[in-house]
């Protein structure tokens, strides 16, 4: 049963909203059954869905943080070979240590009944105080049937002292990691050449906590044809650029853009096409991106989510859909999905969604669309976005492009819903505020803007945004969005004063 978004004050409705973050739960019973049969699972305790990274969607930090721009493969092949050689040496050292540790490893079954102080150990593992949680190597191993299956061939650290339920949870996590490192499934063959690439994914637990996966796929050292392998770091830190580079630390002009690189988005789509995708995302529609390269999918989908700042995409978010989970496209709830082009036929037979082809050899960008995408945004504000985007340079740096994006999309929300604080009533007893939605949209003078805002109020992203505003004191409002609102309101006051004189 699907609950109407208007029931935002109902506790049960909010619980169901949160559950829609799990694409498997959001599907019909038949779809869930199909995925279980494919994968051989009895239950889905762990969410294998991906969520937009918090900092990528506007949760600001006071301390300097890392540059999360996507790392492109090195143009200097000799430098890359040297780096990979050093990395291989490091893995060899780790493997040697692992083999020595295995000799000392006690029998795991005896730990279940032994009086082990697991509280401190579990807190140490789960508190997020570590730089990374796992460092694994995922290799493609040939099964008895002749197909290649992803398996973890190295894991650091190899945790000891875990009781049975902890080991079971770890096994589920490690299984999920192999799926996202090689989402193509078993369709592999030995290769003599392979274009290495870097991409990311997010594992969301049932309690809402998130772990980020940072992957580098390449051919292992050796001679002759061989399947690629993936080096993967799992961390609670949302720092794609840091784990990809580990070298340079910078802070972008706008902190809400520090985890995003928009260059791939604007390389694949024109300004007009980006605005249409933005309009569909604002209305929380089902959107699928099609591309050949995994890096293109992950970069574009995170960039689209960042355009929604200060709002956060609240629904299913999977930047790279593994083949065995392709049935998620049948979920009736909103989603942002990245699908490899070879699976395109399993997506384009759907309706009531937007399918965006990012491939360089595409004939049409929008393979499937509802048809009203051009009329979602108020015409005047849509033109202002396009005008601002025309200021971007063809070969703009990450910082220059971030500035253009900020000046294009952030003012849209300032002008449409930036007056929200005026319609949150508060009493003197310290109780949460109450948002007056009807008075809020009635105060908008433009008919087209009022029509848009009335629909936007029904989205979950605005609903949860305003819930946080209601719970916080008015004095706590800060950040870039609030700063832009103050600047805009001051500008309007000056214009009124000038007209009077």
Coordinates of C-alpha atoms in Angstrom, one line a residue:
X1 CA 0.0 0.0 0.0
X2 CA 1.4 3.4 -1.0
X3 CA 0.8 6.3 1.4
X4 CA 0.0 9.7 0.1
X5 CA 2.7 12.4 0.7
X6 CA 0.1 14.7 2.2
X7 CA -0.1 12.6 5.4
X8 CA 3.2 14.1 6.6
X9 CA 2.1 14.6 10.1
X10 CA 1.1 11.0 10.6
X11 CA 3.7 8.9 12.3
X12 CA 2.9 5.8 10.3
X13 CA 3.3 7.7 7.1
X14 CA 6.7 8.9 8.1
X15 CA 7.8 5.3 9.0
X16 CA 6.7 4.2 5.5
X17 CA 8.5 7.1 3.9
X18 CA 11.7 5.9 5.5
X19 CA 11.1 2.4 4.3
X20 CA 10.9 3.6 0.7
X21 CA 14.6 4.2 0.8
X22 CA 15.0 0.4 0.4
X23 CA 14.3 -0.4 -3.3
X24 CA 13.7 -4.0 -2.6
X25 CA 11.0 -3.2 -0.1
X26 CA 9.5 -0.6 -2.4
X27 CA 8.8 -3.2 -5.0
X28 CA 5.8 -5.4 -5.4
X29 CA 5.9 -8.9 -3.8
X30 CA 6.5 -10.5 -7.2
X31 CA 9.5 -8.4 -7.9
X32 CA 11.0 -9.1 -4.5
X33 CA 10.4 -12.8 -4.9
X34 CA 12.2 -12.6 -8.3
X35 CA 15.3 -11.0 -6.9
X36 CA 15.4 -13.4 -4.0
X37 CA 15.2 -16.4 -6.3
X38 CA 18.0 -14.9 -8.5
X39 CA 20.3 -14.2 -5.7
X40 CA 19.5 -17.2 -3.4
X41 CA 18.6 -15.0 -0.4
X42 CA 16.0 -15.6 2.2
X43 CA 15.8 -12.1 3.5
X44 CA 17.1 -8.6 2.9
X45 CA 18.2 -7.4 6.3
X46 CA 20.8 -5.2 4.8
X47 CA 19.7 -2.4 2.4
X48 CA 21.6 -2.7 -0.8
X49 CA 20.2 0.6 -2.0
X50 CA 22.4 3.6 -2.4
X51 CA 21.7 7.0 -1.0
X52 CA 23.0 10.4 -1.9
X53 CA 26.0 11.3 0.2
X54 CA 25.0 13.7 3.0
X55 CA 27.6 16.3 2.2
X56 CA 26.8 16.2 -1.4
X57 CA 23.4 17.4 -0.6
X58 CA 24.1 20.3 1.6
X59 CA 25.0 19.2 5.1
X60 CA 27.7 21.6 5.8
X61 CA 30.8 21.2 7.9
X62 CA 32.7 23.8 9.9
X63 CA 36.1 22.1 9.5
X64 CA 37.9 22.0 6.2
X65 CA 37.1 18.8 4.3
X66 CA 38.4 17.0 1.3
X67 CA 38.0 17.7 -2.3
X68 CA 35.6 15.1 -3.7
X69 CA 36.1 15.7 -7.4
X70 CA 36.1 12.6 -9.4
X71 CA 39.6 11.3 -10.3
X72 CA 40.2 10.7 -14.0
X73 CA 42.6 8.0 -15.1
X74 CA 46.3 9.3 -15.3
X75 CA 47.3 10.4 -18.8
X76 CA 50.9 9.4 -18.0
X77 CA 50.9 5.6 -18.4
X78 CA 54.4 5.2 -17.0
X79 CA 53.4 7.1 -13.8
X80 CA 50.3 4.9 -13.5
X81 CA 52.4 1.7 -14.0
X82 CA 54.7 2.8 -11.2
X83 CA 51.9 3.6 -8.9
X84 CA 50.2 0.3 -9.6
X85 CA 53.5 -1.5 -8.9
X86 CA 53.8 0.2 -5.6
X87 CA 50.2 -0.7 -4.8
X88 CA 50.9 -4.3 -5.8
X89 CA 53.8 -4.3 -3.4
X90 CA 51.6 -3.0 -0.6
X91 CA 49.0 -5.7 -1.3
X92 CA 51.7 -8.4 -1.2
X93 CA 52.9 -7.1 2.1
X94 CA 49.3 -7.2 3.4
X95 CA 48.7 -10.7 2.1
X96 CA 51.9 -11.9 3.8
X97 CA 50.7 -10.5 7.1
X98 CA 47.3 -12.0 6.6
X99 CA 48.7 -15.4 6.0
X100 CA 50.8 -15.1 9.2
X101 CA 47.7 -14.0 11.1
X102 CA 45.7 -17.0 9.9
X103 CA 48.2 -19.4 11.5
X104 CA 47.5 -17.6 14.9
X105 CA 43.7 -17.3 14.3
X106 CA 41.7 -19.2 17.0
X107 CA 38.8 -21.4 16.2
X108 CA 35.9 -19.1 15.5
X109 CA 33.2 -21.5 16.7
X110 CA 34.6 -21.5 20.2
X111 CA 34.1 -17.7 20.4
X112 CA 30.3 -18.1 20.4
X113 CA 30.3 -19.7 23.8
X114 CA 33.3 -18.0 25.3
X115 CA 32.8 -15.0 27.7
X116 CA 33.9 -12.3 25.3
X117 CA 33.5 -8.6 26.1
X118 CA 31.9 -7.7 22.8
X119 CA 30.5 -4.3 23.8
X120 CA 33.7 -2.4 23.6
X121 CA 34.9 -4.3 20.5
X122 CA 31.6 -3.6 18.7
X123 CA 31.7 0.1 19.7
X124 CA 35.2 0.3 18.3
X125 CA 34.1 -1.2 15.0
X126 CA 30.9 0.7 14.6
X127 CA 31.6 4.1 16.0
X128 CA 33.0 5.4 12.8
X129 CA 36.2 6.6 14.4
X130 CA 38.4 4.6 12.0
X131 CA 39.6 6.2 8.7
X132 CA 38.2 3.1 6.9
X133 CA 36.4 0.0 7.9
X134 CA 37.5 -2.5 5.3
X135 CA 40.1 -2.7 2.5
X136 CA 39.4 -5.6 0.2
X137 CA 40.4 -7.0 -3.1
X138 CA 37.6 -8.5 -5.1
X139 CA 38.7 -10.9 -7.9
X140 CA 36.7 -12.8 -10.5
X141 CA 37.1 -16.5 -9.9
X142 CA 35.9 -19.2 -12.3
X143 CA 33.2 -21.5 -10.9
X144 CA 32.7 -25.1 -11.7
X145 CA 30.1 -24.1 -14.3
X146 CA 32.6 -22.0 -16.1
X147 CA 31.3 -18.6 -15.2
X148 CA 33.3 -15.9 -13.4
X149 CA 32.0 -14.8 -10.0
X150 CA 33.3 -12.0 -7.9
X151 CA 34.9 -13.1 -4.6
X152 CA 36.9 -11.4 -1.9
X153 CA 40.4 -12.7 -2.2
X154 CA 41.9 -10.3 0.4
X155 CA 40.4 -8.5 3.4
X156 CA 42.1 -6.1 5.8
X157 CA 41.6 -6.0 8.7
X158 CA 40.6 -9.6 9.3
X159 CA 38.4 -9.2 12.4
X160 CA 38.6 -11.6 15.2
X161 CA 36.7 -11.9 18.4
X162 CA 33.3 -11.5 16.8
X163 CA 30.3 -13.5 17.9
X164 CA 28.1 -15.4 15.5
X165 CA 25.6 -12.6 14.7
X166 CA 28.4 -10.2 14.0
X167 CA 30.0 -12.6 11.6
X168 CA 26.7 -13.1 9.8
X169 CA 26.3 -9.4 9.4
X170 CA 29.8 -9.1 8.1
X171 CA 29.2 -11.8 5.6
X172 CA 26.2 -9.9 4.3
X173 CA 28.2 -6.8 4.0
X174 CA 31.1 -8.5 2.1
X175 CA 28.6 -10.1 -0.3
X176 CA 27.1 -6.7 -1.0
X177 CA 30.6 -5.3 -1.7
X178 CA 31.3 -8.0 -4.3
X179 CA 28.0 -7.2 -6.1
X180 CA 28.7 -3.5 -6.4
X181 CA 32.4 -4.0 -7.4
X182 CA 31.2 -6.1 -10.3
X183 CA 27.6 -5.2 -11.0
X184 CA 27.8 -6.8 -14.5
X185 CA 27.3 -10.2 -12.9
X186 CA 28.9 -13.2 -14.4
X187 CA 29.3 -11.9 -18.0
X188 CA 33.1 -11.8 -18.0
X189 CA 36.0 -13.3 -20.0
X190 CA 39.8 -13.0 -19.7
X191 CA 41.2 -9.8 -21.1
X192 CA 44.6 -8.6 -22.3
X193 CA 43.7 -4.9 -22.1
X194 CA 41.3 -3.1 -19.7
X195 CA 40.6 0.6 -19.2
X196 CA 40.9 1.1 -15.5
X197 CA 38.3 3.2 -13.8
X198 CA 37.3 4.6 -10.4
X199 CA 33.7 4.7 -9.1
X200 CA 31.8 4.7 -5.8
X201 CA 28.7 3.2 -4.2
X202 CA 26.9 3.5 -0.9
X203 CA 25.6 0.7 1.4
X204 CA 22.7 1.8 3.6
X205 CA 22.0 -0.3 6.7
X206 CA 18.5 -0.9 8.0
X207 CA 19.1 1.6 10.8
X208 CA 19.9 4.4 8.3
X209 CA 23.6 4.4 8.7
X210 CA 25.7 4.6 5.6
X211 CA 29.0 3.1 4.4
X212 CA 30.8 4.3 1.3
X213 CA 32.6 2.1 -1.2
X214 CA 35.5 3.5 -3.2
X215 CA 36.6 1.2 -6.0
X216 CA 39.4 1.1 -8.5
X217 CA 39.1 -1.6 -11.2
X218 CA 42.0 -2.7 -13.3
X219 CA 43.8 -5.7 -14.7
X220 CA 46.1 -7.4 -12.1
X221 CA 49.8 -7.8 -12.8
X222 CA 50.6 -10.8 -14.9
X223 CA 50.9 -12.2 -18.4
X224 CA 48.3 -13.3 -20.9
X225 CA 44.5 -12.8 -20.7
X226 CA 43.1 -12.5 -17.2
X227 CA 39.9 -11.0 -15.6
X228 CA 40.1 -7.6 -13.9
X229 CA 40.0 -7.2 -10.1
X230 CA 38.8 -4.4 -7.9
X231 CA 40.5 -2.7 -5.0
X232 CA 37.8 -1.4 -2.7
X233 CA 37.8 0.8 0.5
X234 CA 34.8 0.8 2.7
X235 CA 34.4 3.8 5.0
X236 CA 31.8 5.8 6.9
X237 CA 33.5 8.9 5.6
X238 CA 31.9 10.5 2.4
X239 CA 35.2 11.5 0.8
X240 CA 35.4 10.1 -2.7
X241 CA 38.2 12.5 -3.8
X242 CA 40.2 11.7 -0.7
X243 CA 40.2 8.0 -1.1
X244 CA 40.8 8.3 -4.8
X245 CA 43.8 10.7 -4.6
X246 CA 45.0 10.5 -0.9
X247 CA 47.2 13.6 -1.8
X248 CA 45.7 17.0 -2.3
X249 CA 43.2 18.5 0.2
X250 CA 41.2 21.6 -0.9
X251 CA 37.9 23.2 -0.1
X252 CA 35.6 24.3 -2.9
X253 CA 34.0 27.8 -3.1
X254 CA 30.7 26.3 -1.9
X255 CA 30.9 23.6 0.7
X256 CA 27.6 22.0 -0.5
X257 CA 29.5 21.1 -3.8
X258 CA 32.6 19.7 -2.2
X259 CA 31.7 16.1 -3.0
X260 CA 30.6 16.7 -6.6
X261 CA 32.2 17.1 -10.0
X262 CA 29.7 18.5 -12.5
X263 CA 32.0 18.2 -15.5
X264 CA 30.7 14.8 -16.6
X265 CA 27.1 15.9 -16.3
X266 CA 27.6 19.0 -18.6
X267 CA 29.8 17.0 -21.0
X268 CA 27.0 14.4 -21.5
X269 CA 24.0 16.8 -21.5
X270 CA 23.3 20.2 -22.9
X271 CA 22.1 23.1 -20.6
X272 CA 18.5 22.6 -21.7
X273 CA 18.7 18.8 -21.1
X274 CA 20.2 19.3 -17.6
X275 CA 17.3 21.7 -16.7
X276 CA 14.7 19.1 -17.9
X277 CA 16.4 16.4 -15.7
X278 CA 16.4 18.9 -12.8
X279 CA 12.7 19.6 -13.3
X280 CA 11.9 15.9 -13.2
X281 CA 14.0 15.3 -10.1
X282 CA 12.4 18.3 -8.3
X283 CA 9.0 16.6 -8.8
X284 CA 10.5 13.3 -7.4
X285 CA 9.8 11.3 -10.5
X286 CA 11.4 8.0 -11.6
X287 CA 14.6 8.7 -13.5
X288 CA 17.0 6.2 -15.1
X289 CA 20.4 7.2 -16.5
X290 CA 21.9 4.9 -19.2
X291 CA 25.7 4.8 -19.9
X292 CA 28.4 2.4 -20.9
X293 CA 31.0 3.4 -18.3
X294 CA 30.4 3.0 -14.6
X295 CA 32.2 6.2 -13.8
X296 CA 29.9 8.2 -16.0
X297 CA 26.8 6.8 -14.2
X298 CA 28.1 7.5 -10.7
X299 CA 29.4 11.0 -11.5
X300 CA 26.2 12.1 -13.2
X301 CA 23.7 10.7 -10.7
X302 CA 25.5 12.3 -7.8
X303 CA 25.7 15.6 -9.7
X304 CA 21.9 15.5 -10.3
X305 CA 21.2 14.9 -6.7
X306 CA 23.4 17.9 -5.7
X307 CA 21.4 20.2 -8.0
X308 CA 18.5 19.8 -5.5
X309 CA 20.4 21.6 -2.7
X310 CA 19.2 22.6 0.0
X311 CA 16.9 19.6 -0.4
X312 CA 17.9 16.0 -0.2
X313 CA 16.6 13.2 -2.5
X314 CA 14.7 10.9 -0.1
X315 CA 13.9 8.0 -2.3
X316 CA 15.7 5.0 -3.9
X317 CA 19.1 6.1 -5.1
X318 CA 21.4 3.5 -6.9
X319 CA 24.1 5.0 -9.0
X320 CA 25.0 1.7 -10.5
X321 CA 22.4 -1.1 -10.5
X322 CA 23.8 -4.6 -10.4
X323 CA 22.3 -6.8 -13.1
X324 CA 20.7 -9.2 -10.6
X325 CA 18.8 -6.2 -9.1
X326 CA 17.6 -4.8 -12.4
X327 CA 14.0 -5.5 -11.5
X328 CA 14.2 -2.4 -9.2
X329 CA 13.2 -0.4 -12.3
X330 CA 9.7 -1.8 -11.8
X331 CA 9.3 -0.2 -8.4
X332 CA 6.4 2.3 -8.5
X333 CA 8.1 4.8 -6.1
X334 CA 10.4 7.6 -7.2
X335 CA 14.0 6.7 -7.9
X336 CA 17.3 7.8 -9.4
X337 CA 19.0 4.8 -11.0
X338 CA 22.2 4.3 -13.1
X339 CA 21.9 1.4 -15.6
X340 CA 24.6 0.1 -18.0
X341 CA 23.6 0.4 -21.6
X342 CA 23.7 -3.3 -22.3
X343 CA 20.6 -3.6 -19.9
X344 CA 18.8 -0.8 -21.7
X345 CA 16.1 -2.9 -23.2
X346 CA 15.0 -4.0 -19.7
X347 CA 14.4 -0.3 -18.8
X348 CA 12.8 1.3 -21.8
X349 CA 9.8 -0.9 -21.7
X350 CA 8.7 1.0 -18.6
X351 CA 6.3 4.0 -18.7
X352 CA 5.8 7.1 -16.5
X353 CA 9.5 7.7 -16.1
X354 CA 12.4 9.6 -17.6
X355 CA 15.2 7.5 -19.3
X356 CA 18.3 9.6 -20.1
X357 CA 20.9 8.2 -22.4
X358 CA 24.4 9.5 -21.6
X359 CA 26.2 7.6 -24.3
X360 CA 28.3 9.5 -26.8
X361 CA 26.8 7.6 -29.8
X362 CA 23.2 8.1 -28.8
X363 CA 20.6 9.2 -31.3
X364 CA 18.2 10.6 -28.7
X365 CA 18.9 11.8 -25.2
X366 CA 15.5 11.1 -23.7
X367 CA 14.5 7.5 -24.6
X368 CA 11.4 7.6 -22.5
X369 CA 9.7 10.7 -21.1
X370 CA 6.3 11.7 -19.8
X371 CA 6.2 14.8 -22.0
X372 CA 5.5 17.6 -19.6
X373 CA 9.1 18.1 -18.4
X374 CA 9.4 21.5 -20.1
X375 CA 6.4 22.9 -18.3
X376 CA 7.2 21.8 -14.8
X377 CA 9.3 24.9 -13.8
X378 CA 8.0 28.5 -14.0
X379 CA 9.0 29.8 -17.4
X380 CA 10.7 32.9 -16.2
X381 CA 12.8 31.1 -13.6
X382 CA 13.6 28.4 -16.1
X383 CA 15.0 31.0 -18.4
X384 CA 17.0 32.5 -15.6
X385 CA 18.7 29.1 -14.9
X386 CA 19.6 28.7 -18.6
X387 CA 20.9 32.2 -18.8
X388 CA 23.2 31.6 -15.8
X389 CA 24.4 28.3 -17.2
X390 CA 25.5 30.1 -20.4
X391 CA 28.2 31.8 -18.3
X392 CA 30.1 28.5 -18.0
X393 CA 33.3 28.1 -20.0
X394 CA 33.8 25.1 -22.2
X395 CA 37.0 24.0 -20.3
X396 CA 36.0 25.3 -16.9
X397 CA 37.8 24.0 -13.8
X398 CA 35.9 22.2 -11.1
X399 CA 35.8 25.4 -9.0
X400 CA 34.6 27.6 -11.9
X401 CA 31.9 25.1 -12.8
X402 CA 30.7 24.8 -9.2
X403 CA 30.4 28.6 -9.0
X404 CA 28.2 28.7 -12.2
X405 CA 26.0 25.8 -10.9
X406 CA 25.6 27.6 -7.6
X407 CA 24.6 30.8 -9.3
X408 CA 22.1 29.0 -11.6
X409 CA 20.2 26.6 -9.4
X410 CA 20.4 27.9 -5.8
X411 CA 18.5 31.2 -6.7
X412 CA 15.7 29.1 -8.1
X413 CA 14.8 27.7 -4.6
X414 CA 15.5 31.1 -3.0
X415 CA 12.9 32.7 -5.2
X416 CA 10.3 30.0 -5.0
X417 CA 10.4 28.8 -1.4
X418 CA 12.9 31.1 0.3
X419 CA 10.2 32.8 2.3
X420 CA 9.4 29.6 4.3
X421 CA 10.7 31.0 7.6
X422 CA 8.1 33.7 7.6
X423 CA 5.3 31.0 7.8
X424 CA 6.6 28.9 10.6
X425 CA 4.7 29.9 13.8
X426 CA 6.4 29.4 17.1
X427 CA 5.2 30.0 20.7
X428 CA 7.3 31.1 23.7
X429 CA 7.1 27.7 25.5
X430 CA 9.9 26.2 23.3
X431 CA 7.6 23.8 21.5
X432 CA 8.3 22.9 17.8
X433 CA 7.1 25.3 15.2
X434 CA 4.2 24.8 12.9
X435 CA 4.5 25.4 9.1
X436 CA 1.5 27.2 7.6
X437 CA 1.6 25.7 4.1
X438 CA -1.6 27.3 2.7
X439 CA -0.6 30.8 3.7
X440 CA 2.9 30.1 2.4
X441 CA 2.0 29.4 -1.2
X442 CA -0.9 31.9 -1.2
X443 CA 1.7 34.6 -0.5
X444 CA 3.3 34.0 -3.9
X445 CA 2.2 36.6 -6.4
X446 CA 3.2 34.8 -9.7
X447 CA 0.6 32.3 -10.8
X448 CA 3.1 30.0 -12.5
X449 CA 5.4 30.0 -9.5
X450 CA 2.5 29.4 -7.1
X451 CA 1.3 26.5 -9.2
X452 CA 4.8 25.0 -9.1
X453 CA 5.3 25.5 -5.3
X454 CA 1.9 24.0 -4.5
X455 CA 3.1 20.8 -6.2
X456 CA 6.5 21.0 -4.7
X457 CA 5.0 21.2 -1.2
X458 CA 3.8 17.6 -1.7
X459 CA 7.3 16.1 -2.2
X460 CA 9.1 14.3 0.5
X461 CA 12.2 16.3 0.1
X462 CA 10.4 19.5 1.1
X463 CA 8.4 17.7 3.7
X464 CA 11.5 16.5 5.6
X465 CA 13.2 19.9 5.1
X466 CA 10.4 21.7 6.7
X467 CA 10.2 19.2 9.5
X468 CA 13.8 20.0 10.4
X469 CA 12.9 23.7 10.3
X470 CA 10.0 23.1 12.7
X471 CA 12.2 21.3 15.2
X472 CA 15.0 23.8 15.2
X473 CA 14.9 27.3 16.7
X474 CA 14.8 30.2 14.2
X475 CA 18.2 31.4 15.4
X476 CA 19.9 28.1 14.3
X477 CA 19.2 28.8 10.6
X478 CA 22.6 29.2 8.8
X479 CA 24.5 28.0 5.8
X480 CA 24.7 29.0 2.2
X481 CA 21.0 28.7 1.5
X482 CA 20.0 31.0 4.4
X483 CA 22.8 33.4 3.4
X484 CA 21.4 33.6 -0.1
X485 CA 17.9 34.1 1.2
X486 CA 19.0 37.1 3.3
X487 CA 20.8 38.6 0.4
X488 CA 17.8 38.2 -1.9
X489 CA 15.4 39.7 0.6
X490 CA 17.7 42.6 1.2
X491 CA 17.9 43.2 -2.6
X492 CA 14.1 43.2 -2.8
X493 CA 13.8 45.8 0.0
X494 CA 16.3 48.0 -1.8
X495 CA 14.3 47.8 -5.0
X496 CA 11.1 48.7 -3.2
X497 CA 12.8 51.7 -1.5
X498 CA 14.2 52.9 -4.9
X499 CA 10.8 52.7 -6.5
X500 CA 9.2 54.8 -3.8
X501 CA 11.7 57.6 -4.4

